[in-house]
């Protein structure tokens, strides 16, 4: 089942959700290496991997949002209080904003710092701003702040998923797991 149904997320939404999680788990250590290691050829390669994976995540986020708009999600489960439904919707919206704004801020750093990037060593990334050192510094701070916000929100998101499963005992987690269709 490619599309979402009334009971569960479809294969496309699930594949995008879990493959993006896997990429984020690689992307974040690459970002730490990019800021903390001393300059070396390996560090420069890891930086290209970080930026390229970030652009891939931006492309996947765009596809994911388009698919979400074209394909309504499964409805909320029975008996969920209104505040929890609203908190879920608000935090999901914030996650969507972050998975677009984090790579966009990285792209601004790269453009403003005037560093040419060949995405996965395959094609050049166009600049989205003119060279501007002050803007590059601000974008780097924004990039870091958004990453911290994402980390906090993902912890809450995982906590909420586990709470639904083990405390409320509803099927919100199960219907997002691979291979479960109902
Ligand atoms: C979803 C995607 C991304 C995530 C989760 C992410 C995460 C991170 C993290 C954790 C760091 C180290 C902490 C810090 O900001 O100082 C970092 C640094 C950095 N990232 Fe990303 N990043 C993403 C996408 C991108 C993209 C697409 C680019 C460029 C095209 C990029 C360029 C940079 C740069 C230049 C730095 C170093 C900033 C500095 O010097 O302070 N990032 N990123
Ligand atoms: C172990 C990690 C994770 C678990 C267990 C998890 C679990 C879930 C579950 C169960 C849902 C479905 C909620 C529902 O049916 O109402 C969901 C949706 C969602 N997840 Fe995650 N998730 C994880 C990681 C992430 C990460 C890292 C991100 C983004 C960076 C993310 C972004 C989202 C978004 C945006 C939705 C909303 C889907 C929609 O309403 O269109 N998740 N997640």
Coordinates of N, CA, C and O in Angstrom, one line a residue, residues 30-137:
X30 N 28.5 14.1 11.2 CA 29.3 14.7 10.1 C 29.4 16.2 10.4 O 30.5 16.8 10.2
X31 N 28.3 16.8 10.9 CA 28.3 18.3 11.2 C 29.3 18.5 12.4 O 30.1 19.5 12.3
X32 N 29.3 17.7 13.4 CA 30.2 17.9 14.5 C 31.6 17.8 14.0 O 32.5 18.6 14.4
X33 N 31.9 16.8 13.2 CA 33.3 16.6 12.7 C 33.7 17.9 11.9 O 34.8 18.4 12.0
X34 N 32.7 18.4 11.1 CA 33.0 19.6 10.3 C 33.4 20.8 11.1 O 34.2 21.6 10.7
X35 N 32.8 20.9 12.3 CA 33.2 22.1 13.1 C 34.3 21.8 14.1 O 35.0 22.8 14.5
X36 N 34.5 20.6 14.5 CA 35.5 20.4 15.6 C 36.9 19.9 15.2 O 37.8 20.1 15.9
X37 N 37.0 19.2 14.0 CA 38.3 18.6 13.6 C 39.2 19.7 13.1 O 38.8 20.7 12.6
X38 N 40.5 19.4 13.2 CA 41.5 20.3 12.6 C 41.5 20.1 11.1 O 41.2 19.0 10.6
X39 N 41.9 21.1 10.4 CA 41.8 21.1 8.9 C 42.7 19.9 8.4 O 43.9 19.8 8.8
X40 N 42.1 19.1 7.5 CA 42.9 18.0 6.9 C 42.1 17.6 5.7 O 40.9 18.0 5.5
X41 N 42.7 16.9 4.7 CA 42.0 16.4 3.5 C 40.7 15.6 3.9 O 39.7 15.8 3.3
X42 N 40.9 14.8 5.0 CA 39.7 14.0 5.4 C 38.6 14.9 5.9 O 37.4 14.7 5.6
X43 N 38.9 15.9 6.7 CA 37.9 16.8 7.2 C 37.2 17.5 6.0 O 36.0 17.7 6.0
X44 N 37.9 17.9 5.0 CA 37.3 18.6 3.8 C 36.3 17.6 3.1 O 35.2 18.0 2.8
X45 N 36.7 16.3 3.0 CA 35.9 15.3 2.4 C 34.6 15.2 3.3 O 33.5 15.1 2.8
X46 N 34.8 15.1 4.6 CA 33.6 14.9 5.5 C 32.7 16.1 5.4 O 31.4 15.9 5.5
X47 N 33.3 17.3 5.2 CA 32.4 18.5 5.0 C 31.6 18.4 3.8 O 30.4 18.7 3.7
X48 N 32.2 17.9 2.7 CA 31.4 17.7 1.4 C 30.3 16.7 1.6 O 29.2 16.9 1.2
X49 N 30.6 15.6 2.4 CA 29.6 14.6 2.7 C 28.5 15.3 3.5 O 27.3 15.0 3.3
X50 N 28.8 16.1 4.5 CA 27.8 16.8 5.3 C 26.9 17.7 4.5 O 25.7 17.6 4.6
X51 N 27.5 18.5 3.7 CA 26.7 19.4 2.9 C 25.9 18.7 1.8 O 24.7 19.0 1.6
X52 N 26.5 17.7 1.2 CA 25.8 16.9 0.2 C 24.6 16.1 0.8 O 23.5 16.1 0.3
X53 N 24.8 15.5 1.9 CA 23.8 14.8 2.6 C 22.7 15.7 3.0 O 21.5 15.4 3.0
X54 N 23.1 16.9 3.5 CA 22.1 18.0 3.8 C 21.2 18.4 2.7 O 20.0 18.6 2.8
X55 N 21.8 18.5 1.5 CA 21.0 18.9 0.3 C 20.1 17.7 -0.1 O 19.0 17.9 -0.5
X56 N 20.6 16.5 0.1 CA 19.7 15.3 -0.2 C 18.6 15.3 0.8 O 17.4 15.1 0.4
X57 N 18.8 15.6 2.1 CA 17.7 15.7 3.1 C 16.8 16.8 2.7 O 15.5 16.7 2.9
X58 N 17.3 17.9 2.2 CA 16.4 19.0 1.8 C 15.5 18.6 0.6 O 14.2 18.8 0.7
X59 N 16.0 17.8 -0.3 CA 15.2 17.3 -1.4 C 14.2 16.3 -0.9 O 13.0 16.4 -1.3
X60 N 14.6 15.4 0.0 CA 13.6 14.5 0.6 C 12.5 15.2 1.4 O 11.3 14.8 1.3
X61 N 12.9 16.2 2.1 CA 11.9 17.0 2.9 C 10.9 17.6 2.0 O 9.7 17.6 2.3
X62 N 11.3 18.1 0.8 CA 10.4 18.8 -0.1 C 9.4 17.7 -0.7 O 8.2 17.9 -0.7
X63 N 10.0 16.6 -1.0 CA 9.1 15.5 -1.6 C 8.1 15.0 -0.5 O 6.9 14.8 -0.7
X64 N 8.7 15.0 0.7 CA 7.8 14.5 1.8 C 6.6 15.4 2.1 O 5.5 15.0 2.3
X65 N 6.9 16.7 2.1 CA 5.9 17.7 2.3 C 4.9 17.7 1.2 O 3.6 17.7 1.4
X66 N 5.4 17.6 -0.1 CA 4.4 17.5 -1.2 C 3.5 16.3 -1.1 O 2.3 16.3 -1.3
X67 N 4.1 15.1 -0.7 CA 3.4 13.9 -0.6 C 2.4 14.0 0.6 O 1.2 13.6 0.4
X68 N 2.8 14.7 1.6 CA 1.9 14.9 2.8 C 0.7 15.7 2.4 O -0.5 15.4 2.8
X69 N 0.9 16.7 1.5 CA -0.2 17.6 1.1 C -1.1 16.9 0.2 O -2.3 17.1 0.2
X70 N -0.6 16.0 -0.6 CA -1.4 15.3 -1.6 C -2.1 14.1 -1.0 O -3.0 13.5 -1.7
X71 N -1.7 13.6 0.2 CA -2.1 12.3 0.7 C -2.4 12.5 2.2 O -1.5 12.5 3.0
X72 N -3.7 12.6 2.5 CA -4.0 12.9 3.9 C -3.5 11.8 4.9 O -3.5 10.6 4.5
X73 N -3.1 12.2 6.1 CA -2.6 11.2 7.0 C -3.7 10.3 7.6 O -4.9 10.8 7.5
X74 N -3.4 9.2 8.2 CA -4.5 8.5 8.9 C -5.0 9.3 10.1 O -4.3 10.1 10.7
X75 N -6.4 9.2 10.3 CA -6.9 10.1 11.3 C -6.4 9.7 12.7 O -5.9 8.7 13.0
X76 N -6.6 10.7 13.6 CA -6.2 10.5 15.0 C -6.9 9.3 15.6 O -7.9 8.9 15.2
X77 N -6.2 8.6 16.6 CA -6.9 7.4 17.2 C -8.0 7.8 18.1 O -8.0 9.0 18.6
X78 N -8.9 6.9 18.4 CA -10.0 7.2 19.3 C -9.6 7.5 20.7 O -8.6 6.9 21.2
X79 N -10.3 8.4 21.3 CA -10.1 8.7 22.7 C -8.9 9.6 23.1 O -8.5 9.7 24.2
X80 N -8.2 10.1 22.0 CA -7.1 11.0 22.3 C -7.6 12.4 22.7 O -8.3 13.0 22.0
X81 N -7.2 12.9 23.9 CA -7.7 14.2 24.3 C -7.3 15.3 23.3 O -6.3 15.2 22.6
X82 N -8.1 16.3 23.2 CA -7.9 17.4 22.2 C -6.5 18.0 22.3 O -5.9 18.3 21.4
X83 N -6.0 18.2 23.6 CA -4.7 18.9 23.8 C -3.6 18.0 23.2 O -2.7 18.5 22.6
X84 N -3.8 16.7 23.3 CA -2.7 15.8 22.7 C -2.8 15.8 21.2 O -1.7 15.8 20.5
X85 N -4.0 15.9 20.6 CA -4.1 16.0 19.2 C -3.4 17.3 18.7 O -2.7 17.3 17.7
X86 N -3.7 18.4 19.4 CA -3.1 19.7 19.0 C -1.6 19.7 19.2 O -0.9 20.2 18.4
X87 N -1.1 19.1 20.3 CA 0.3 19.1 20.6 C 1.0 18.3 19.5 O 2.1 18.7 19.0
X88 N 0.4 17.2 19.1 CA 1.0 16.3 18.0 C 1.0 17.1 16.7 O 2.1 17.1 16.0
X89 N -0.1 17.7 16.3 CA -0.1 18.5 15.1 C 0.9 19.6 15.1 O 1.7 19.8 14.1
X90 N 1.0 20.3 16.2 CA 1.9 21.5 16.3 C 3.4 21.0 16.2 O 4.2 21.6 15.5
X91 N 3.7 19.9 16.9 CA 5.1 19.5 16.9 C 5.4 18.9 15.5 O 6.6 19.1 15.1
X92 N 4.5 18.2 14.9 CA 4.8 17.7 13.5 C 5.0 18.9 12.6 O 6.0 18.8 11.7
X93 N 4.2 19.9 12.7 CA 4.4 21.1 11.8 C 5.8 21.7 12.1 O 6.5 22.1 11.1
X94 N 6.2 21.8 13.4 CA 7.5 22.4 13.7 C 8.6 21.5 13.1 O 9.6 22.0 12.6
X95 N 8.4 20.2 13.2 CA 9.5 19.3 12.6 C 9.6 19.5 11.1 O 10.7 19.6 10.6
X96 N 8.5 19.7 10.4 CA 8.5 20.0 9.0 C 9.3 21.3 8.7 O 10.1 21.3 7.8
X97 N 9.0 22.3 9.5 CA 9.7 23.6 9.3 C 11.2 23.4 9.5 O 12.0 23.9 8.7
X98 N 11.6 22.6 10.6 CA 13.0 22.4 10.9 C 13.7 21.6 9.8 O 14.9 21.9 9.5
X99 N 13.1 20.6 9.2 CA 13.8 19.8 8.3 C 14.0 20.5 6.9 O 14.8 20.1 6.1
X100 N 13.3 21.6 6.8 CA 13.6 22.5 5.6 C 14.5 23.6 6.0 O 15.5 23.9 5.3
X101 N 14.3 24.3 7.2 CA 15.1 25.5 7.5 C 16.5 25.1 7.9 O 17.4 25.9 7.6
X102 N 16.8 23.9 8.4 CA 18.2 23.6 8.8 C 19.0 23.5 7.5 O 20.1 24.2 7.4
X103 N 18.7 22.6 6.5 CA 19.5 22.6 5.3 C 19.6 24.0 4.6 O 20.6 24.3 4.0
X104 N 18.4 24.7 4.6 CA 18.4 26.0 3.9 C 19.5 27.0 4.6 O 20.2 27.7 3.9
X105 N 19.5 26.9 6.0 CA 20.5 27.8 6.6 C 21.9 27.4 6.3 O 22.8 28.2 6.1
X106 N 22.1 26.0 6.2 CA 23.4 25.5 5.8 C 23.8 26.0 4.4 O 24.9 26.4 4.1
X107 N 22.8 26.0 3.5 CA 23.0 26.5 2.1 C 23.4 28.0 2.1 O 24.3 28.4 1.4
X108 N 22.7 28.8 3.0 CA 23.1 30.2 3.1 C 24.5 30.4 3.6 O 25.2 31.2 3.0
X109 N 24.9 29.6 4.6 CA 26.3 29.7 5.1 C 27.2 29.5 3.9 O 28.2 30.2 3.7
X110 N 27.0 28.4 3.2 CA 27.9 28.0 2.1 C 28.0 29.1 1.0 O 29.1 29.4 0.5
X111 N 26.8 29.6 0.7 CA 26.8 30.7 -0.4 C 27.5 31.9 0.1 O 28.3 32.5 -0.6
X112 N 27.1 32.4 1.4 CA 27.6 33.7 1.9 C 29.1 33.5 2.1 O 29.8 34.5 2.0
X113 N 29.6 32.3 2.5 CA 31.0 32.2 2.7 C 31.8 32.0 1.4 O 33.0 31.9 1.4
X114 N 31.0 31.9 0.3 CA 31.6 31.8 -1.0 C 32.4 30.6 -1.2 O 33.6 30.7 -1.7
X115 N 31.9 29.4 -0.8 CA 32.7 28.2 -0.9 C 32.0 27.4 -2.0 O 30.8 27.0 -1.8
X116 N 32.7 27.1 -3.1 CA 32.0 26.3 -4.1 C 31.8 24.8 -3.6 O 32.6 24.3 -2.9
X117 N 30.6 24.3 -3.9 CA 30.3 22.9 -3.5 C 29.9 22.1 -4.6 O 28.9 22.5 -5.4
X118 N 30.5 20.9 -4.8 CA 30.0 20.0 -5.8 C 29.3 18.9 -5.0 O 29.9 18.1 -4.3
X119 N 28.0 18.8 -5.2 CA 27.2 17.9 -4.4 C 27.5 16.5 -4.7 O 27.4 16.1 -5.9
X120 N 27.9 15.7 -3.7 CA 28.4 14.3 -3.9 C 29.5 14.3 -5.0 O 29.5 13.3 -5.7
X121 N 30.2 15.3 -5.2 CA 31.2 15.4 -6.3 C 30.6 15.2 -7.7 O 31.3 14.9 -8.6
X122 N 29.3 15.6 -7.8 CA 28.6 15.3 -9.1 C 28.2 16.6 -9.8 O 28.4 16.7 -11.0
X123 N 27.6 17.5 -9.1 CA 27.1 18.8 -9.8 C 27.3 19.9 -8.8 O 27.2 19.8 -7.6
X124 N 27.5 21.2 -9.4 CA 27.7 22.3 -8.5 C 26.4 22.8 -7.9 O 25.4 22.8 -8.6
X125 N 26.5 23.2 -6.6 CA 25.3 23.8 -6.0 C 25.3 25.3 -6.3 O 26.3 26.0 -6.0
X126 N 24.2 25.8 -6.8 CA 24.2 27.3 -7.1 C 24.2 28.1 -5.8 O 23.7 27.6 -4.8
X127 N 24.7 29.3 -5.8 CA 24.7 30.2 -4.7 C 23.3 30.8 -4.5 O 22.6 31.1 -5.5
X128 N 22.8 30.9 -3.2 CA 21.5 31.6 -3.0 C 21.7 32.9 -2.4 O 20.7 33.6 -2.2
X129 N 22.9 33.3 -2.1 CA 23.2 34.7 -1.6 C 24.5 35.2 -2.2 O 25.3 34.3 -2.6
X130 N 24.7 36.5 -2.2 CA 26.0 37.0 -2.6 C 27.0 36.7 -1.4 O 26.6 36.5 -0.3
X131 N 28.3 36.8 -1.7 CA 29.3 36.6 -0.7 C 29.1 37.7 0.4 O 29.0 38.8 0.1
X132 N 29.1 37.3 1.7 CA 28.9 38.2 2.7 C 29.3 37.5 4.1 O 28.6 36.7 4.6
X133 N 30.4 37.9 4.6 CA 31.0 37.3 5.8 C 30.1 37.4 7.0 O 29.9 36.4 7.7
X134 N 29.5 38.6 7.2 CA 28.6 38.8 8.3 C 27.4 37.9 8.2 O 27.0 37.2 9.2
X135 N 26.9 37.8 7.0 CA 25.7 36.9 6.8 C 26.1 35.4 7.1 O 25.3 34.7 7.7
X136 N 27.3 35.0 6.6 CA 27.7 33.6 6.8 C 27.8 33.3 8.3 O 27.4 32.3 8.8
X137 N 28.3 34.3 9.1 CA 28.4 34.1 10.6 C 27.0 34.0 11.2 O 26.8 33.1 12.1

